[in-house]
Amino acid sequence: MSSGKETPSTGSADVRPISRILVANRGEIAVRVIRSCRELGIGTVAVCSEVDRHALHAELADITVTIGPAEPGESYLRMDRILEVAAETDADAIHPGYGFLAENAAFARACAEAGVIFIGPSPEVIEQMGEKTAARAIMEKAGVPVVPGALLPEPDAEGRYPADEVLAVCEKVGYPVMVKAAFGGGGKGMRLVETPEEVVRACEGASREARGAFGNGTVYVEKFIETPRHVEFQIFGDSHGNQVHLFERECSIQRRHQKIIEETPSPAVTPELRAKMGQAAVAAARAVNYQGAGTVEFLLGPGGDFYFLEMNTRLQVEHPVTELVTGTDLVRTQIRVAEGHPLPWAQEDLSTRGHAIECRLYAEDPANGFMPSLGEILLMNEPTGPGVRIDSGIRQGDEVSMYYDPMIAKLSLHGEDRDAAIDRAVTALKDYAVLGVTTNVEYLIAILQEPAFAEGRLHTGFLDQHLPDWESGGSRDGDLALAVAAVDEHERRSTGSGSGPGAASNLAESASTPWRYLGRFRLAGLD
Amino acid sequence: MLLNFRCLDEMIAVEINHKGEDWCLTIEGRDVPLQAFREQGGSWLVDTHQGRRRLWVAARGDQRLVFCDGRVHVLDLPDPELADDEELESAGGGLFAAMPGKVVKVLVEKGDRVTGGQAVIILESMKMETELAAAVDGTVAAVHVQDGQLVGQGDALVDIEPDPEDDSE
């Protein structure tokens, strides 16, 4: 293991230039990777399913090969087909994006066996970090803080726990504690315990419940982190023993563990805490001699206590916010590192400027249980302007299909400070017109406009606490919408076309006339 | 031009006249002046007391979808010639697939009594399950699909013969 401080080797003997990359993914991330390849003068191969033949990623690549039906299991997850295509098209490297095969150790191994560079860490690291208990053990050994926890002693034949021993264990872990089934999940066999008086009874209850639900009554206790934040660190390593971090991202705004809004810097992380957490993240990277882009996820307690959650051995969805504040290109660096180049930056070269926020636009209905909304995108207007970045793999006229993640785009904003970034996000979202499928645009605006959000008081239960029964305000301001719908319909019928691309230029000549809207009007029955 | 919009079950008549970007709408008998013009990208610019607004409109069948300030408004513009047919269709209690997906489970059989709100079928789309419920009290007249079947958007799933109108209310 390297100390990571020696001057990075630039020995060209280690470098194996990549001339063509197969992108084993779809959607915005495939588009993102193809763009970096083009900038580097590297050829691109896209694979696609039958329904994705005309998807943006399939049209942008130099070569596109259809590898199977829409079902991911028959296309984007087919390792054998993807490696065949790599061989047929002379691709010397594969970028897996995120999701699909990105954290599949068997695939990384198969690539190596086929002599194709897998752009990511080694199969061994993917395997170790994919197994939660193994990852936890490695991190603990490396001195990275993990959530304190311990297995409980065995109960007697009647299911009674030895009170003294249980109390001693919980005392060591620290109250409040969560009693959890060792072999289960989904909230069954789980008890939150605030004081020593309740703990023995809670253990017995949890154990009974766990035995009933999972056939195994083993329980353990873990320190309960109240209103934790999700704060993760971007890490990067190369094949020369260098490992650095690129600061944190706060991803506390999530529902059912799905992140919706991410930002950096975290409003909760002070320079001192950042140094401490960054050090822990780099220690985590060093512990496995990490190569490529990765993320170390932490839970951050209200008191500044933080605990290793897991390591993601891939490029993260929310990587754009890191790129915006650090001025780096993580995909380009992934490719360079995979070729054998050393990292372009030492830790002390890295700094951040301003604040960045990412909002994930989904084709889903937040007012209706977040049901995915499928169908054709009839109209799409992407906002533009300084500090506005959009990563999207879907265009007007494309279909949101049932087979894949319903994410339409990632809207990332960069501003001088957090307030400026929030203002920029709200303004951009108000111009992010997507019609044809229901989206979460209005919901995202509602989150950003919550006073607690502006104050930076975030935690992973934020949405449940502040927007539990959110509803669209769609019927308010309906009068203006009705008036414009009428005017639009008039144009549609008199010119044979409505608004939308290519339909509008016939009115543009009158654009320079100054005018004023004469009177505010309201319609009865619309509110 | 006269247009009849339907908003929340209420019909609203809009008469439209214009000279350039000076529009005069007569909505429910009231004159509403409006300064609006269309940009090259197809969006509409309107000046209001709160400042300039930019709106986008798309058409899907009888629906008009309007995007304004991050919010989507859905208006119906029923075609008068088709109105009768539509009336007939919507009178029934049939269930249709709102999006393509897979039938996880049909919970009723032909001849079953159902009450409004009762779950009738479970559909899966994008790995998410949704329960579809009967809109009205009635009897299952037909089941068009079976467990595991793939369905397309708008496919008929289950027909429900509504109970005769109750005059008591």
XYZ file of C-alpha atoms in Angstrom:
696
model
C 0.000 0.000 0.000
C 1.319 3.421 -0.893
C 1.765 6.429 1.295
C 0.308 8.379 -1.615
C 2.696 11.276 -1.114
C 5.519 10.438 -3.465
C 5.629 12.323 -6.736
C 3.203 10.660 -9.143
C 4.995 8.472 -11.613
C 4.505 9.461 -15.215
C 6.373 6.537 -16.663
C 4.904 6.071 -20.109
C 5.704 2.370 -19.928
C 2.600 1.935 -17.755
C 0.331 3.782 -20.157
C -1.925 1.820 -22.455
C -3.766 4.303 -24.672
C -7.427 3.627 -25.315
C -8.634 4.148 -28.853
C -12.274 3.058 -28.625
C -14.642 2.802 -25.674
C -17.784 0.735 -25.545
C -20.346 2.400 -23.292
C -22.337 -0.349 -21.562
C -25.227 1.853 -20.507
C -28.015 4.067 -21.781
C -29.620 7.425 -21.045
C -27.880 10.508 -19.771
C -24.820 8.747 -18.394
C -24.078 7.064 -21.726
C -24.394 10.464 -23.387
C -22.110 11.984 -20.751
C -19.404 9.360 -21.365
C -19.669 9.628 -25.157
C -19.131 13.398 -24.899
C -15.913 12.989 -22.913
C -14.696 10.365 -25.391
C -15.268 12.749 -28.283
C -13.341 15.478 -26.486
C -10.446 13.063 -26.043
C -10.585 11.886 -29.659
C -11.557 8.393 -28.541
C -13.977 6.395 -30.697
C -17.294 5.283 -29.198
C -19.462 2.200 -29.375
C -22.985 2.265 -27.989
C -25.025 -0.794 -27.206
C -28.777 -0.461 -27.111
C -31.932 -2.452 -26.703
C -34.515 -2.734 -29.453
C -36.620 0.109 -28.032
C -33.570 2.362 -27.711
C -32.471 2.277 -31.365
C -33.249 5.964 -31.743
C -32.340 7.009 -28.238
C -29.865 9.870 -27.961
C -26.973 7.706 -26.785
C -27.490 5.290 -29.654
C -27.461 8.111 -32.182
C -24.424 9.930 -30.787
C -21.985 7.017 -30.801
C -19.738 6.245 -33.782
C -20.978 2.665 -33.844
C -24.233 1.387 -32.346
C -25.127 -2.248 -31.895
C -28.558 -3.468 -30.855
C -27.992 -6.263 -28.373
C -31.444 -7.463 -27.410
C -35.017 -6.784 -26.335
C -36.048 -3.958 -24.046
C -35.871 -5.969 -20.814
C -32.509 -5.031 -19.222
C -31.838 -8.698 -18.458
C -31.910 -9.398 -22.167
C -29.864 -6.411 -23.275
C -28.003 -4.004 -20.983
C -27.200 -6.754 -18.483
C -26.015 -9.293 -21.057
C -22.288 -9.468 -20.265
C -21.641 -12.035 -22.995
C -23.272 -9.963 -25.735
C -21.549 -6.784 -24.612
C -18.127 -8.453 -24.654
C -18.870 -9.932 -28.084
C -19.698 -6.467 -29.380
C -16.511 -5.092 -27.825
C -14.515 -7.730 -29.694
C -16.376 -7.196 -32.978
C -15.921 -3.431 -32.864
C -12.317 -3.445 -31.589
C -13.235 -1.566 -28.456
C -10.296 -1.713 -26.067
C -12.184 -0.439 -23.015
C -15.670 -0.550 -21.509
C -17.237 2.232 -19.475
C -20.106 0.820 -17.410
C -21.669 4.135 -16.284
C -23.717 3.630 -13.121
C -26.339 0.968 -12.460
C -26.600 -2.064 -14.777
C -23.132 -3.734 -14.771
C -21.213 -0.916 -13.061
C -20.753 -2.739 -9.750
C -20.728 -6.268 -11.059
C -17.434 -7.930 -10.123
C -18.060 -10.830 -12.501
C -18.342 -8.412 -15.396
C -15.163 -6.553 -14.435
C -13.415 -9.929 -14.252
C -14.820 -11.041 -17.603
C -13.534 -7.811 -19.167
C -10.060 -8.453 -17.797
C -10.133 -12.025 -19.099
C -11.183 -10.767 -22.527
C -8.310 -8.272 -22.501
C -10.631 -5.259 -22.388
C -10.004 -2.447 -19.906
C -12.880 -2.101 -17.443
C -13.094 1.592 -16.536
C -13.480 1.213 -12.796
C -11.812 -0.441 -9.837
C -10.606 -4.039 -9.723
C -13.097 -6.932 -9.460
C -11.740 -7.693 -5.974
C -12.530 -4.196 -4.705
C -16.002 -4.255 -6.273
C -16.615 -7.575 -4.546
C -15.323 -6.477 -1.137
C -17.266 -3.230 -1.131
C -20.416 -4.902 -2.419
C -20.604 -7.065 0.669
C -21.745 -4.852 3.525
C -20.234 -6.725 6.445
C -16.920 -7.256 4.669
C -16.772 -3.575 3.750
C -17.534 -2.612 7.334
C -14.782 -4.849 8.669
C -12.207 -3.447 6.225
C -13.166 0.118 7.116
C -13.080 -0.533 10.824
C -9.585 -1.941 10.460
C -8.498 1.110 8.469
C -9.677 3.401 11.265
C -12.724 4.703 9.395
C -15.578 5.244 11.874
C -18.492 2.847 11.433
C -21.858 2.956 13.188
C -21.107 1.446 16.623
C -22.927 -1.820 17.082
C -22.617 -5.263 18.595
C -24.219 -8.681 18.503
C -26.151 -9.596 21.634
C -25.493 -12.682 23.754
C -27.778 -15.664 23.124
C -31.143 -15.688 24.907
C -32.073 -18.689 27.037
C -34.507 -21.390 25.939
C -37.516 -19.217 26.838
C -36.208 -16.339 24.774
C -35.076 -14.348 27.815
C -31.951 -12.241 27.541
C -29.289 -11.975 30.258
C -30.061 -8.447 31.428
C -26.594 -7.574 32.741
C -24.824 -8.524 29.547
C -27.374 -6.777 27.319
C -27.123 -3.603 29.367
C -23.344 -3.701 29.208
C -23.400 -4.052 25.412
C -25.891 -1.195 24.970
C -23.967 1.012 27.372
C -20.905 0.538 25.208
C -22.798 1.288 21.990
C -24.472 4.355 23.515
C -28.180 5.280 23.711
C -30.432 5.642 21.861
C -29.910 2.264 20.241
C -31.684 0.445 17.470
C -32.299 -3.252 18.025
C -32.250 -4.961 14.627
C -32.798 -8.433 13.259
C -29.469 -9.780 12.026
C -31.059 -11.665 9.151
C -33.912 -9.477 8.002
C -35.096 -6.094 6.963
C -38.128 -4.066 6.102
C -38.662 -2.754 9.619
C -39.564 -6.159 11.087
C -37.675 -7.166 14.207
C -36.664 -3.574 14.788
C -37.016 -1.551 18.006
C -35.826 1.925 18.878
C -34.706 2.056 22.496
C -34.061 5.339 24.284
C -33.249 4.207 27.842
C -31.755 1.160 29.602
C -35.100 0.348 31.275
C -36.760 -0.678 28.004
C -33.864 -2.475 26.423
C -34.259 -6.069 27.584
C -37.947 -6.186 26.755
C -37.246 -4.621 23.339
C -34.603 -7.234 22.567
C -36.958 -10.051 23.456
C -39.766 -8.555 21.384
C -37.521 -7.921 18.394
C -36.124 -11.424 18.624
C -39.610 -12.988 18.702
C -40.673 -10.884 15.739
C -37.503 -11.716 13.819
C -37.941 -15.442 14.440
C -41.517 -15.244 13.185
C -40.626 -13.205 10.119
C -37.243 -14.571 9.092
C -36.943 -17.885 10.914
C -33.943 -16.614 12.843
C -34.201 -14.651 16.058
C -30.661 -13.308 16.213
C -30.658 -9.594 16.921
C -27.942 -6.997 17.336
C -27.852 -3.444 18.574
C -26.617 -0.438 16.671
C -26.279 3.153 17.733
C -29.318 5.067 16.496
C -28.346 8.213 14.610
C -31.134 10.754 14.986
C -32.032 12.879 11.953
C -28.831 11.941 10.141
C -27.587 13.592 7.012
C -26.303 11.659 4.050
C -22.899 13.137 3.264
C -20.627 11.374 0.807
C -17.102 12.037 -0.387
C -15.938 11.726 -3.969
C -12.697 9.777 -4.056
C -10.304 9.054 -6.886
C -7.339 6.751 -7.158
C -4.851 5.786 -9.857
C -2.614 2.820 -10.627
C 0.398 4.631 -9.169
C -0.780 4.477 -5.592
C -2.268 7.984 -5.420
C -5.613 8.531 -3.724
C -7.388 11.834 -3.174
C -10.857 13.082 -2.285
C -12.789 15.777 -4.121
C -14.809 16.977 -1.153
C -18.324 16.135 -0.131
C -21.838 16.030 -1.537
C -24.840 16.261 0.701
C -27.623 13.980 -0.535
C -30.062 14.097 2.380
C -33.061 14.984 0.213
C -34.217 11.511 -0.689
C -37.336 9.454 -0.653
C -37.214 5.701 -0.174
C -33.408 5.948 -0.453
C -33.746 7.589 -3.865
C -31.775 10.822 -3.933
C -33.627 13.750 -5.480
C -31.556 16.844 -4.702
C -27.821 16.843 -4.052
C -25.497 19.712 -3.309
C -21.972 20.659 -2.471
C -20.599 21.943 -0.175
C -22.835 20.537 2.538
C -24.303 23.301 4.703
C -23.473 21.139 7.734
C -19.799 20.525 7.047
C -17.327 22.969 8.600
C -13.745 23.183 7.308
C -12.567 21.167 10.337
C -15.173 18.460 9.803
C -14.405 18.424 6.072
C -10.746 17.779 6.824
C -11.647 14.961 9.209
C -14.178 13.312 6.910
C -11.952 13.774 3.870
C -9.135 12.067 5.709
C -11.437 9.163 6.580
C -12.584 8.927 2.943
C -9.012 8.785 1.698
C -8.190 6.209 4.375
C -11.101 4.150 3.046
C -9.744 4.476 -0.506
C -6.230 3.519 0.609
C -7.487 0.523 2.553
C -8.407 -1.136 -0.733
C -5.852 0.640 -2.948
C -8.778 2.164 -4.823
C -8.383 2.941 -8.522
C -10.758 5.112 -10.519
C -13.736 7.161 -9.340
C -15.625 6.107 -6.226
C -17.732 7.437 -3.420
C -17.523 6.909 0.311
C -20.921 7.423 1.902
C -21.247 8.568 5.504
C -24.101 9.179 7.874
C -23.535 12.493 9.625
C -25.149 12.942 13.032
C -26.378 16.292 14.341
C -23.349 16.512 16.644
C -20.836 16.215 13.805
C -20.282 12.505 14.475
C -19.979 10.562 11.226
C -20.059 6.895 10.277
C -19.110 4.888 7.200
C -22.200 3.671 5.372
C -20.857 2.104 2.189
C -18.509 2.610 -0.689
C -19.869 2.941 -4.214
C -17.342 1.618 -6.682
C -18.529 3.622 -9.666
C -19.159 7.081 -11.019
C -22.084 8.506 -9.072
C -25.261 9.957 -10.615
C -24.651 13.220 -8.774
C -21.034 13.680 -9.935
C -21.824 16.933 -11.839
C -22.044 19.027 -8.658
C -18.508 17.977 -7.748
C -17.316 18.818 -11.255
C -18.941 22.258 -11.051
C -17.325 23.358 -7.787
C -13.919 21.732 -8.321
C -13.587 22.546 -12.021
C -12.699 18.960 -12.849
C -13.946 16.441 -15.408
C -14.397 13.145 -13.596
C -15.210 11.068 -16.682
C -12.172 12.333 -18.548
C -10.069 11.525 -15.506
C -11.612 8.047 -15.257
C -10.502 7.356 -18.807
C -7.009 8.807 -18.242
C -6.547 6.765 -15.087
C -7.772 3.618 -16.839
C -5.110 4.204 -19.491
C -2.529 4.155 -16.733
C -1.939 7.889 -16.317
C -1.462 9.230 -12.799
C -4.132 11.489 -11.309
C -3.876 15.016 -12.732
C -4.135 16.519 -9.237
C -2.559 16.029 -5.835
C -4.793 16.633 -2.814
C -3.425 20.139 -2.280
C -4.237 21.107 -5.894
C -7.931 20.598 -5.247
C -10.251 23.299 -3.965
C -13.868 24.341 -4.452
C -15.492 27.522 -5.697
C -19.098 28.525 -5.090
C -22.005 26.161 -4.538
C -23.650 23.601 -6.784
C -27.058 21.914 -6.595
C -28.380 19.048 -8.680
C -32.105 18.383 -9.128
C -33.185 15.094 -10.631
C -36.141 15.419 -12.978
C -38.242 12.300 -12.998
C -41.218 11.302 -15.127
C -43.350 10.549 -12.114
C -46.335 11.971 -10.287
C -45.399 13.199 -6.791
C -49.055 13.904 -5.992
C -49.974 10.314 -6.771
C -47.560 8.090 -4.871
C -44.685 8.963 -7.239
C -46.174 6.708 -9.892
C -43.967 6.631 -12.964
C -45.537 8.545 -15.824
C -44.926 6.934 -19.178
C -45.435 8.082 -22.719
C -44.138 10.472 -25.328
C -42.495 13.749 -24.398
C -44.641 16.066 -26.508
C -42.751 19.183 -25.603
C -39.514 19.888 -23.800
C -37.863 23.212 -23.105
C -34.509 22.945 -21.393
C -33.544 26.056 -19.439
C -30.282 27.776 -20.315
C -28.102 30.513 -18.859
C -24.943 31.024 -16.850
C -24.286 28.271 -14.336
C -26.958 25.970 -15.769
C -25.917 22.450 -16.756
C -28.203 19.742 -18.040
C -27.346 16.061 -18.364
C -30.103 14.320 -20.240
C -30.487 11.353 -22.512
C -33.998 12.094 -23.645
C -35.360 14.628 -26.109
C -38.676 16.026 -27.230
C -40.463 13.283 -29.168
C -38.757 10.490 -27.210
C -40.682 7.967 -25.199
C -40.387 7.356 -21.448
C -40.767 3.583 -21.352
C -41.661 1.211 -18.563
C -38.404 -0.694 -18.852
C -35.966 1.824 -17.483
C -35.406 4.381 -14.778
C -37.836 7.272 -15.353
C -35.191 9.963 -14.848
C -35.533 12.584 -17.580
C -32.598 14.791 -16.720
C -30.237 16.100 -14.107
C -30.393 19.855 -13.787
C -27.231 21.138 -12.099
C -26.749 24.734 -11.077
C -23.609 26.549 -10.040
C -23.801 29.802 -8.100
C -21.534 32.054 -6.097
C -23.022 30.788 -2.848
C -25.805 28.509 -1.669
C -28.557 31.151 -1.897
C -27.532 32.021 -5.434
C -27.523 28.348 -6.425
C -31.009 27.833 -4.952
C -32.362 30.921 -6.742
C -30.823 29.693 -9.958
C -32.359 26.240 -9.469
C -35.877 27.590 -8.860
C -35.658 29.946 -11.837
C -34.363 27.226 -14.147
C -37.032 24.759 -13.024
C -39.753 27.313 -13.777
C -38.506 27.257 -17.362
C -38.093 23.464 -17.535
C -41.241 22.760 -19.497
C -41.915 19.083 -20.025
C -45.344 18.183 -21.390
C -46.748 14.778 -22.240
C -45.579 12.988 -19.126
C -46.075 14.171 -15.561
C -42.839 15.293 -13.936
C -41.656 16.253 -10.465
C -40.663 19.796 -11.498
C -43.262 21.496 -9.302
C -42.347 19.214 -6.381
C -38.659 20.068 -6.762
C -39.523 23.772 -6.637
C -41.594 23.152 -3.495
C -38.619 21.444 -1.800
C -36.231 24.248 -2.731
C -38.695 26.823 -1.391
C -39.169 25.151 1.992
C -37.787 27.507 4.655
C -35.958 24.584 6.293
C -34.195 23.918 2.995
C -33.050 27.513 2.691
C -31.753 27.295 6.252
C -29.825 24.159 5.357
C -31.590 22.093 8.012
C -31.512 18.867 6.028
C -31.775 15.251 7.101
C -32.764 12.023 5.405
C -36.331 12.314 6.738
C -36.726 15.851 5.352
C -39.346 15.039 2.724
C -41.505 13.019 5.118
C -41.299 15.800 7.678
C -41.847 18.834 5.462
C -43.742 17.616 2.388
C -45.712 14.575 3.545
C -48.891 15.141 1.552
C -47.716 17.422 -1.178
C -50.240 18.326 -3.832
C -49.887 20.189 -7.081
C -51.163 23.750 -7.121
C -52.170 23.107 -10.738
C -55.636 24.577 -10.517
C -54.417 27.922 -9.172
C -53.409 30.494 -11.782
C -55.518 28.397 -14.120
C -57.013 31.512 -15.665
C -53.798 32.502 -17.388
C -53.294 28.933 -18.546
C -56.829 28.858 -19.977
C -56.345 32.159 -21.810
C -53.075 31.019 -23.354
C -54.515 27.612 -24.218
C -57.292 29.438 -26.076
C -54.889 31.718 -27.921
C -52.683 28.748 -28.780
C -55.667 26.796 -30.067
C -56.652 29.739 -32.223
C -53.176 29.695 -33.797
C -53.248 25.925 -34.110
C -56.460 26.065 -36.108
C -55.700 29.159 -38.186
C -52.210 28.061 -39.185
C -52.727 24.344 -39.097
C -50.230 23.950 -36.293
C -49.902 24.813 -32.660
C -46.944 25.696 -30.539
C -44.022 23.398 -30.501
C -40.952 23.198 -32.659
C -41.168 24.686 -36.107
C -44.734 25.784 -35.632
C -44.303 29.254 -34.349
C -42.235 31.371 -36.647
C -45.241 32.848 -38.426
C -45.937 35.148 -35.501
C -42.378 36.129 -34.819
C -42.364 39.206 -37.054
C -44.544 41.101 -34.622
C -42.173 40.373 -31.781
C -40.674 43.830 -31.481
C -43.901 45.694 -30.668
C -43.986 46.980 -27.117
C -47.145 46.078 -25.255
C -48.635 45.876 -21.843
C -51.059 43.412 -20.462
C -54.102 45.524 -19.697
C -55.806 43.980 -16.741
C -55.508 41.094 -14.356
C -58.435 38.793 -14.779
C -59.725 35.842 -12.852
C -62.221 33.246 -13.799
C -64.862 31.896 -11.540
C -64.748 28.191 -10.916
C -61.071 27.699 -11.623
C -59.638 28.014 -8.139
C -63.462 31.600 -32.977
C -65.440 30.016 -30.175
C -63.918 27.281 -28.038
C -65.574 25.254 -25.298
C -63.107 24.175 -22.640
C -63.895 21.832 -19.824
C -62.202 22.528 -16.490
C -63.078 20.363 -13.504
C -66.410 19.258 -14.990
C -67.418 22.798 -15.823
C -67.779 23.983 -19.409
C -66.210 27.389 -20.104
C -66.886 29.138 -23.395
C -64.079 31.293 -24.779
C -64.596 33.603 -27.754
C -61.337 34.689 -29.386
C -60.591 37.743 -31.503
C -57.257 39.356 -32.199
C -55.246 41.935 -34.091
C -51.583 40.953 -34.102
C -50.594 40.211 -30.545
C -53.552 42.165 -29.147
C -55.995 39.467 -28.190
C -59.486 39.914 -26.937
C -60.953 36.914 -25.239
C -64.546 36.796 -24.148
C -64.632 34.277 -21.341
C -68.051 33.446 -19.952
C -69.380 36.706 -21.349
C -66.593 38.866 -19.872
C -64.111 40.663 -22.098
C -60.505 39.876 -21.219
C -57.795 41.736 -23.094
C -54.510 39.882 -23.410
C -51.164 40.814 -24.845
C -49.466 37.657 -25.963
C -47.143 36.651 -28.717
C -45.370 33.522 -29.620
C -41.620 33.123 -29.505
C -39.637 31.298 -32.095
C -39.297 28.238 -29.913
C -43.074 27.961 -29.711
C -43.622 29.312 -26.212
C -45.997 32.190 -25.459
C -44.969 35.408 -23.786
C -47.669 37.174 -21.798
C -47.388 40.312 -19.688
C -49.220 40.224 -16.390
C -49.237 42.412 -13.306
C -46.670 40.043 -11.838
C -44.385 40.607 -14.785
C -43.785 38.722 -17.973
C -44.761 35.060 -18.021
C -43.591 32.414 -20.443
C -45.965 29.525 -21.128
C -45.751 26.395 -23.224
C -48.726 24.521 -24.688
C -48.985 21.009 -26.084
C -51.961 19.089 -27.430
C -52.766 15.459 -26.767
C -56.076 14.408 -28.196
C -58.716 16.521 -26.523
C -56.300 17.627 -23.824
C -54.394 20.865 -23.775
C -51.372 20.824 -21.492
C -50.065 24.199 -20.375
C -46.769 24.717 -18.535
C -46.463 27.925 -16.527
C -43.904 28.674 -13.796
C -43.067 25.059 -13.089
C -46.673 23.957 -12.976
C -48.699 21.976 -15.509
C -52.360 22.779 -16.152
C -54.494 20.220 -17.927
C -57.521 21.508 -19.833
C -60.023 19.562 -21.888
C -61.158 20.782 -25.240
C -63.737 18.172 -26.185
C -64.486 17.743 -29.856
C -68.252 18.446 -30.077
C -68.755 15.750 -32.724
C -67.262 13.063 -30.537
C -68.817 14.244 -27.319
C -71.659 11.743 -27.415
C -69.421 8.695 -27.828
C -67.220 9.861 -25.039
C -70.197 10.286 -22.777
C -71.124 6.668 -23.400
C -67.634 5.403 -22.651
C -67.128 7.339 -19.479
C -70.524 6.322 -18.163
C -69.275 2.777 -17.615
C -67.039 1.702 -14.779
C -64.407 0.049 -16.981
C -60.752 0.038 -16.001
C -58.033 0.801 -18.526
C -54.241 0.640 -18.330
C -52.954 4.177 -17.813
C -49.521 3.091 -18.987
C -47.911 0.005 -20.486
C -47.113 -2.622 -17.914
C -47.661 -6.113 -16.661
C -50.683 -7.533 -14.885
C -49.465 -8.819 -11.533
C -52.799 -10.077 -10.309
C -56.448 -9.836 -11.194
C -58.339 -9.682 -7.909
C -61.875 -10.235 -9.191
C -63.789 -12.637 -11.384
C -66.640 -12.125 -13.777
C -69.876 -11.733 -11.830
C -68.187 -10.454 -8.642
C -69.824 -7.566 -6.808
C -67.449 -4.633 -6.309
C -67.758 -1.395 -4.427
C -66.238 1.913 -5.477
C -62.635 2.145 -4.248
C -62.201 -1.621 -4.050
C -58.920 -2.888 -5.521
C -59.646 -4.832 -8.693
C -56.312 -5.403 -10.364
C -52.599 -4.976 -9.604
C -50.403 -3.649 -12.389
C -46.649 -3.330 -12.515
C -44.767 -0.693 -14.454
C -41.076 0.085 -14.051
C -40.844 -2.296 -11.107
C -43.565 -0.416 -9.240
C -46.854 -1.997 -8.359
C -50.098 -0.062 -8.560
C -53.540 -1.157 -7.449
C -56.372 -0.061 -9.672
C -59.689 0.351 -7.922
C -63.257 0.263 -9.145
C -64.595 3.780 -9.698
C -68.189 2.826 -8.959
C -70.267 0.205 -7.176
C -71.277 -2.519 -9.580
C -70.782 -5.980 -10.989
C -67.770 -7.272 -12.921
C -69.078 -7.720 -16.469
C -65.851 -8.915 -18.071
C -62.195 -9.531 -17.295
C -60.032 -8.955 -20.377
C -56.613 -9.865 -18.993
C -54.940 -12.522 -16.909
C -52.087 -12.640 -14.412
C -48.706 -12.072 -16.000
C -50.065 -10.560 -19.195
C -48.363 -7.515 -20.742
C -50.719 -4.631 -21.500
C -50.391 -1.465 -23.567
C -51.512 2.019 -22.715
C -55.306 2.325 -22.925
C -55.960 -1.417 -23.004
C -59.250 -2.444 -21.414
C -58.616 -4.500 -18.285
C -61.866 -5.084 -16.480
C -65.431 -3.992 -17.337
C -67.686 -3.068 -14.485
C -71.431 -2.710 -14.967
C -72.380 0.105 -12.585
C -75.352 -0.325 -10.281
C -78.465 1.571 -11.382
C -78.430 5.225 -10.237
C -79.545 5.740 -6.708
C -81.995 8.641 -6.647
C -81.892 9.128 -2.914
C -79.286 11.954 -2.956
